[in-house]
Short mmCIF file of C-alpha atoms in Angstrom, two decimals:
data_model
loop_
_atom_site.label_atom_id
_atom_site.label_comp_id
_atom_site.label_asym_id
_atom_site.label_seq_id
_atom_site.Cartn_x
_atom_site.Cartn_y
_atom_site.Cartn_z
CA MET R 1 -0.47 0.37 0.06
CA GLU R 2 2.48 2.19 0.82
CA ASP R 3 4.47 1.92 -2.79
CA LYS R 4 1.03 2.10 -3.88
CA ASN R 5 0.81 5.66 -2.92
CA PHE R 6 3.74 6.69 -3.37
CA ARG R 7 3.90 5.42 -6.91
CA GLY R 8 0.95 7.87 -6.76
CA HIS R 9 2.56 11.28 -5.38
CA ALA R 10 5.73 10.93 -6.86
CA ALA R 11 3.30 10.82 -10.49
CA MET R 12 0.85 13.51 -9.58
CA LEU R 13 3.82 16.03 -8.18
CA GLY R 14 5.89 15.08 -12.02
CA ALA R 15 3.01 15.90 -13.97
CA CYS R 16 1.80 18.84 -12.43
CA ILE R 17 4.99 20.27 -12.68
CA THR R 18 5.33 19.76 -16.02
CA PHE R 19 1.84 21.56 -16.22
CA GLY R 20 3.59 24.48 -14.92
CA LEU R 21 5.48 25.03 -17.57
CA LEU R 22 3.22 24.69 -19.67
CA ALA R 23 1.13 28.58 -19.44
CA PRO R 24 4.35 30.99 -19.53
CA VAL R 25 5.91 28.35 -21.90
CA SER R 26 2.54 28.58 -24.26
CA LYS R 27 2.23 32.57 -23.55
CA SER R 28 5.53 33.03 -25.58
CA LEU R 29 5.00 31.07 -28.58
CA PHE R 30 1.72 32.81 -28.88
CA GLY R 31 3.97 36.34 -28.25
CA THR R 32 5.32 35.14 -31.49
CA GLY R 33 2.44 36.08 -33.04
CA LEU R 34 2.68 33.29 -35.49
CA VAL R 35 0.96 30.49 -33.11
CA SER R 36 -2.19 30.86 -32.65
CA ALA R 37 -3.86 28.93 -29.05
CA TYR R 38 -6.00 26.73 -31.74
CA ALA R 39 -3.00 25.61 -33.69
CA LEU R 40 -1.48 24.98 -30.54
CA THR R 41 -3.85 22.84 -29.26
CA MET R 42 -3.83 20.58 -32.18
CA MET R 43 -0.36 20.58 -31.87
CA ARG R 44 -1.11 18.34 -28.44
CA MET R 45 -3.06 16.62 -29.34
CA GLY R 46 -2.45 15.26 -32.69
CA GLY R 47 1.25 15.56 -31.30
CA GLY R 48 0.21 12.85 -28.45
CA ALA R 49 -1.86 11.14 -30.35
CA VAL R 50 1.17 9.97 -32.59
CA VAL R 51 4.00 9.78 -29.76
CA PHE R 52 0.91 7.72 -27.75
CA TRP R 53 1.02 5.11 -30.05
CA ILE R 54 4.23 4.47 -31.17
CA ALA R 55 4.80 3.96 -27.16
CA SER R 56 2.23 1.52 -27.88
CA LEU R 57 4.02 -0.65 -30.35
CA PHE R 58 7.00 -1.34 -27.40
CA THR R 59 4.50 -1.94 -24.63
CA ARG R 60 1.59 -5.31 -23.68
CA ARG R 61 -0.79 -4.69 -26.01
CA GLU R 62 -4.24 -4.34 -23.36
CA HIS R 63 -7.56 -5.59 -24.88
CA VAL R 64 -10.76 -2.75 -25.32
CA PRO R 65 -13.95 -4.16 -25.40
CA PRO R 66 -16.45 -2.00 -27.69
CA ARG R 67 -18.36 -0.50 -24.37
CA ASP R 68 -15.00 1.10 -23.01
CA LEU R 69 -13.75 2.23 -26.26
CA LEU R 70 -17.27 3.78 -26.63
CA LEU R 71 -16.31 5.47 -22.83
CA PHE R 72 -12.59 6.52 -23.81
CA PHE R 73 -14.42 8.94 -26.22
CA PHE R 74 -16.56 10.30 -23.87
CA ALA R 75 -13.92 10.33 -20.86
CA SER R 76 -11.42 12.35 -24.20
CA LEU R 77 -14.16 15.29 -24.52
CA LEU R 78 -13.77 15.81 -20.52
CA GLY R 79 -10.45 15.33 -19.52
CA ILE R 80 -8.44 16.73 -23.13
CA VAL R 81 -10.42 18.15 -26.00
CA LEU R 82 -12.96 20.98 -24.07
CA ASN R 83 -9.77 20.32 -20.92
CA GLN R 84 -6.94 21.24 -23.27
CA GLY R 85 -8.71 23.49 -25.56
CA THR R 86 -10.63 26.07 -22.83
CA TYR R 87 -7.12 26.18 -20.80
CA VAL R 88 -4.92 27.00 -24.65
CA LEU R 89 -7.52 29.55 -25.13
CA GLY R 90 -7.45 30.79 -22.30
CA VAL R 91 -3.91 31.21 -21.28
CA SER R 92 -4.05 33.39 -24.65
CA LYS R 93 -6.50 35.76 -23.76
CA THR R 94 -5.20 36.33 -20.21
CA SER R 95 -1.71 35.85 -18.12
CA PRO R 96 0.21 33.66 -16.82
CA ILE R 97 -0.25 34.67 -13.76
CA ASP R 98 -4.08 34.43 -13.47
CA ALA R 99 -4.39 31.13 -15.77
CA SER R 100 -2.12 29.58 -12.28
CA VAL R 101 -4.72 31.40 -10.12
CA VAL R 102 -7.51 29.54 -11.60
CA THR R 103 -5.55 26.25 -11.28
CA THR R 104 -6.00 26.04 -7.98
CA THR R 105 -9.94 25.68 -7.60
CA THR R 106 -9.05 22.38 -9.59
CA PRO R 107 -9.56 20.51 -5.48
CA ILE R 108 -12.61 22.89 -4.40
CA PHE R 109 -14.81 21.15 -7.72
CA VAL R 110 -13.12 17.56 -7.30
CA MET R 111 -14.17 17.94 -3.62
CA ILE R 112 -17.82 18.83 -4.74
CA ILE R 113 -18.05 16.66 -7.64
CA ALA R 114 -17.04 13.24 -5.54
CA ALA R 115 -19.35 13.75 -3.22
CA LEU R 116 -22.27 14.36 -5.86
CA TYR R 117 -21.18 11.22 -7.64
CA LEU R 118 -18.99 9.29 -5.53
CA ARG R 119 -20.61 10.34 -2.10
CA GLU R 120 -16.45 10.71 -0.42
CA PRO R 121 -17.49 12.66 2.54
CA ILE R 122 -16.85 16.47 3.02
CA THR R 123 -15.29 16.23 5.99
CA GLY R 124 -13.32 19.69 7.76
CA LYS R 125 -9.51 18.48 7.08
CA LYS R 126 -10.14 18.29 3.21
CA ILE R 127 -11.88 21.39 3.53
CA LEU R 128 -8.87 23.13 5.85
CA GLY R 129 -6.74 21.07 3.17
CA VAL R 130 -8.44 22.70 0.20
CA VAL R 131 -8.41 26.43 2.40
CA VAL R 132 -4.54 26.27 3.61
CA GLY R 133 -3.49 25.11 -0.75
CA ALA R 134 -5.70 27.71 -1.95
CA ALA R 135 -4.38 30.83 0.49
CA GLY R 136 -1.03 29.62 -0.09
CA ALA R 137 -1.05 29.45 -3.92
CA LEU R 138 -2.50 32.37 -3.68
CA LEU R 139 -0.45 34.71 -1.74
CA LEU R 140 2.74 32.78 -3.51
CA ILE R 141 0.80 33.99 -7.41
CA LEU R 142 -0.16 37.82 -6.13
CA SER R 143 2.84 38.66 -4.34
CA GLY R 144 4.82 38.81 -7.22
CA ALA R 145 1.78 38.90 -10.16
CA HIS R 146 2.72 42.81 -10.47
CA LEU R 147 6.17 42.37 -11.29
CA VAL R 148 4.66 38.81 -13.57
CA SER R 149 1.74 40.52 -14.52
CA GLY R 150 3.34 43.44 -16.18
CA ARG R 151 5.51 41.11 -18.34
CA THR R 152 3.57 38.77 -19.65
CA GLY R 153 -0.07 40.95 -19.85
CA SER R 154 -3.28 41.50 -17.99
CA GLY R 155 -6.02 38.95 -17.56
CA SER R 156 -9.61 39.18 -19.28
CA VAL R 157 -12.72 38.02 -17.71
CA SER R 158 -13.08 35.68 -20.70
CA GLY R 159 -9.63 34.15 -20.14
CA ASP R 160 -10.38 33.54 -16.63
CA LEU R 161 -13.47 31.83 -17.07
CA LEU R 162 -12.53 29.29 -19.87
CA CYS R 163 -9.31 28.25 -18.38
CA LEU R 164 -12.08 28.58 -15.10
CA PHE R 165 -14.22 25.92 -16.81
CA ALA R 166 -11.29 24.21 -17.96
CA GLN R 167 -11.02 23.19 -14.45
CA LEU R 168 -14.39 21.83 -13.93
CA SER R 169 -14.32 19.53 -16.99
CA PHE R 170 -11.20 17.52 -15.84
CA ALA R 171 -12.52 17.63 -12.25
CA THR R 172 -15.81 16.05 -13.69
CA TYR R 173 -13.22 13.36 -15.89
CA PHE R 174 -11.13 12.91 -12.53
CA VAL R 175 -14.17 12.03 -10.56
CA VAL R 176 -16.05 10.51 -12.91
CA PHE R 177 -13.56 8.30 -14.91
CA LYS R 178 -11.53 6.94 -12.22
CA LYS R 179 -13.21 3.60 -12.34
CA LEU R 180 -12.09 2.78 -16.34
CA ILE R 181 -8.53 4.71 -15.79
CA SER R 182 -7.52 1.75 -12.99
CA ARG R 183 -8.24 -0.27 -16.09
CA TYR R 184 -5.91 0.55 -17.84
CA SER R 185 -2.00 1.45 -18.45
CA PRO R 186 -2.00 4.71 -19.19
CA VAL R 187 -0.24 4.60 -22.51
CA THR R 188 -3.29 2.22 -23.99
CA LEU R 189 -5.84 4.96 -22.28
CA MET R 190 -4.18 7.74 -23.06
CA LYS R 191 -3.54 6.44 -26.83
CA TRP R 192 -7.04 6.05 -27.72
CA MET R 193 -8.16 9.26 -25.94
CA PHE R 194 -5.55 11.48 -27.61
CA LEU R 195 -6.68 9.43 -31.00
CA TYR R 196 -10.57 10.66 -30.07
CA ALA R 197 -9.27 13.93 -29.35
CA THR R 198 -8.10 14.45 -32.40
CA ALA R 199 -10.26 13.77 -34.72
CA CYS R 200 -13.01 15.76 -32.23
CA CYS R 201 -10.38 18.99 -32.62
CA LEU R 202 -9.27 18.53 -36.28
CA PRO R 203 -12.67 20.65 -38.51
CA PHE R 204 -11.37 23.49 -35.59
CA GLY R 205 -7.71 23.53 -35.81
CA TYR R 206 -6.79 22.55 -39.14
CA SER R 207 -6.75 25.81 -41.27
CA ASP R 208 -4.73 27.65 -37.84
CA LEU R 209 -2.11 24.98 -37.74
CA LYS R 210 -1.69 25.17 -41.75
CA ALA R 211 -1.41 28.39 -41.57
CA VAL R 212 2.03 28.41 -38.49
CA GLY R 213 4.99 30.17 -39.86
CA TRP R 214 6.73 27.40 -39.77
CA ALA R 215 9.81 28.88 -41.42
CA GLU R 216 9.69 32.07 -39.10
CA LEU R 217 9.96 30.04 -36.00
CA GLY R 218 13.50 30.00 -34.08
CA TRP R 219 14.75 27.31 -32.74
CA ALA R 220 13.95 28.43 -29.38
CA ASN R 221 10.02 28.37 -30.17
CA TYR R 222 10.73 24.67 -31.53
CA ALA R 223 11.84 23.39 -28.46
CA GLN R 224 8.45 25.19 -26.58
CA ILE R 225 6.69 23.25 -28.92
CA ALA R 226 8.08 20.12 -28.41
CA TYR R 227 8.23 20.53 -24.62
CA VAL R 228 4.55 21.65 -24.73
CA VAL R 229 3.82 17.74 -26.88
CA LEU R 230 6.75 15.86 -24.76
CA GLY R 231 6.49 17.10 -21.59
CA ALA R 232 3.32 19.25 -20.94
CA THR R 233 1.30 16.55 -22.95
CA PHE R 234 2.61 12.68 -22.88
CA LEU R 235 4.76 13.14 -19.97
CA ALA R 236 2.45 14.44 -18.23
CA TYR R 237 -0.28 12.57 -19.44
CA LEU R 238 1.66 9.55 -18.91
CA LEU R 239 2.08 10.14 -15.16
CA MET R 240 -1.33 11.61 -14.36
CA PRO R 241 -3.15 8.51 -14.93
CA ILE R 242 -1.01 6.62 -12.31
CA GLY R 243 -1.98 9.33 -9.98
CA GLN R 244 -5.33 9.18 -10.54
CA LYS R 245 -5.00 4.79 -10.04
CA ASN R 246 -3.12 4.76 -6.51
CA LEU R 247 -4.50 8.08 -5.22
CA ARG R 248 -8.27 9.03 -3.95
CA PRO R 249 -9.62 12.07 -6.24
CA THR R 250 -9.77 15.03 -3.30
CA VAL R 251 -5.73 13.69 -2.72
CA ALA R 252 -4.49 13.55 -6.83
CA SER R 253 -6.25 17.64 -6.90
CA SER R 254 -4.54 18.85 -4.10
CA TYR R 255 -1.85 18.88 -6.53
CA ASN R 256 -2.59 21.08 -8.95
CA TYR R 257 -1.58 23.32 -6.03
CA VAL R 258 1.94 23.01 -7.30
CA GLN R 259 1.69 24.71 -11.33
CA PRO R 260 1.53 28.24 -9.72
CA LEU R 261 4.70 27.26 -7.40
CA VAL R 262 6.25 26.11 -10.59
CA ALA R 263 5.09 28.95 -12.55
CA THR R 264 5.87 31.68 -9.61
CA LEU R 265 9.78 29.64 -9.40
CA VAL R 266 10.03 29.64 -12.90
CA ALA R 267 9.54 33.59 -12.15
CA VAL R 268 12.37 34.12 -9.79
CA SER R 269 14.84 32.21 -12.12
CA LEU R 270 14.05 34.07 -14.87
CA GLY R 271 14.78 37.39 -12.61
CA MET R 272 11.26 38.31 -12.85
CA ASP R 273 10.17 38.04 -9.14
CA THR R 274 11.94 37.94 -5.60
CA PHE R 275 11.57 34.96 -3.19
CA GLY R 276 11.27 36.16 0.33
CA TRP R 277 10.01 35.53 3.66
CA LEU R 278 6.60 36.22 2.91
CA LYS R 279 6.55 33.03 -0.67
CA GLY R 280 8.64 31.18 2.25
CA VAL R 281 5.18 31.70 4.48
CA ALA R 282 3.17 30.86 0.99
CA VAL R 283 4.90 27.49 -0.04
CA LEU R 284 4.61 26.06 3.54
CA LEU R 285 0.99 26.92 2.60
CA VAL R 286 0.90 24.78 -0.61
CA PHE R 287 2.76 21.85 0.79
CA ALA R 288 0.97 21.95 3.89
CA GLY R 289 -3.32 21.43 2.11
CA VAL R 290 -1.88 18.94 0.04
CA TYR R 291 -0.74 16.89 3.74
CA ILE R 292 -3.72 18.17 5.45
CA VAL R 293 -6.07 16.69 2.30
CA THR R 294 -3.76 13.51 1.95
CA ILE R 295 -4.19 12.64 5.33
CA SER R 296 -7.76 13.31 5.69
CA LYS R 297 -10.03 9.72 5.77
CA SER R 298 -11.51 8.05 2.62
CA ARG R 299 -15.62 6.99 2.93
CA ALA R 300 -14.12 3.42 2.85
CA GLN R 301 -12.43 4.20 6.63
CA LEU R 302 -14.80 6.40 8.26
CA GLU R 303 -17.32 3.31 7.14
CA ALA R 304 -14.81 0.55 8.66
CA GLU R 305 -14.38 2.62 11.86
CA ALA R 306 -17.88 3.25 12.73
CA GLY R 307 -18.70 -0.29 11.76
CA ARG R 308 -15.95 -1.32 13.84
CA GLY R 309 -18.21 1.00 16.86
CA SER R 310 -21.10 -0.50 16.08
CA ALA R 311 -19.48 -3.65 17.27
CA SER R 312 -17.59 -2.45 20.16
CA ARG R 313 -21.18 -1.91 21.56
#
């Protein structure tokens, strides 16, 4: 059990670190004026499909019945098409800072959806963990927002709402398809989901992808595109199902607080911000929130305790 928990925590941490760099890298590409949000979304989905299908040639082949293939389609709509599409579009309209702040809403959505769909109890400890983690993430971001926003552009209501919808979509996928995710390896799961996602988005993004000024892009821009496809897509979506399989939804989603942490640390390393005691407190709050949610009890644990209590009476 401890090994499974370790794998789950390590996988979610790795996935969220790579996701954390997505907003600033994407914003930099949009700044060239040569890559649109729709074009970058097509690169992620098409590139992800190609890489996962190639990876499947080197892994054990799993039989997927028609019913699960249909479920993969709906999982793809929530977990990739609506999530990635609206998030990248939102980032193109708002600042990386705003987009990072909005990602902290995912654990809240997950907690509510898990309570409604999985009947997971909303305990005081879970609420405390969510509040503490969110407070740390917001403190960390907003403490340096005046410096970063001045260089990356201001946010917008429409962009923030698109990023918010992306988190709601991903939270729904996170909870509703947990059993499906647990039945298959990450490669099998993602090769089908990205294939469906590419087919769904091709009619909307093909013209923008075709219009990309490939010859005008520099080597740094190609490196950014490679990171988006191989890092923030292939690696992140390879790790994420491992975390989902081994951790409760509320615990796994609490790692979303790592994303704004990474974004801010990158800004500091690039000289865009400074790291003082206030940010140190924020970092402690972020990880304290993750820890509190992690040690909160699941429905099974609470039911087992209630059963032991009634038996002793």
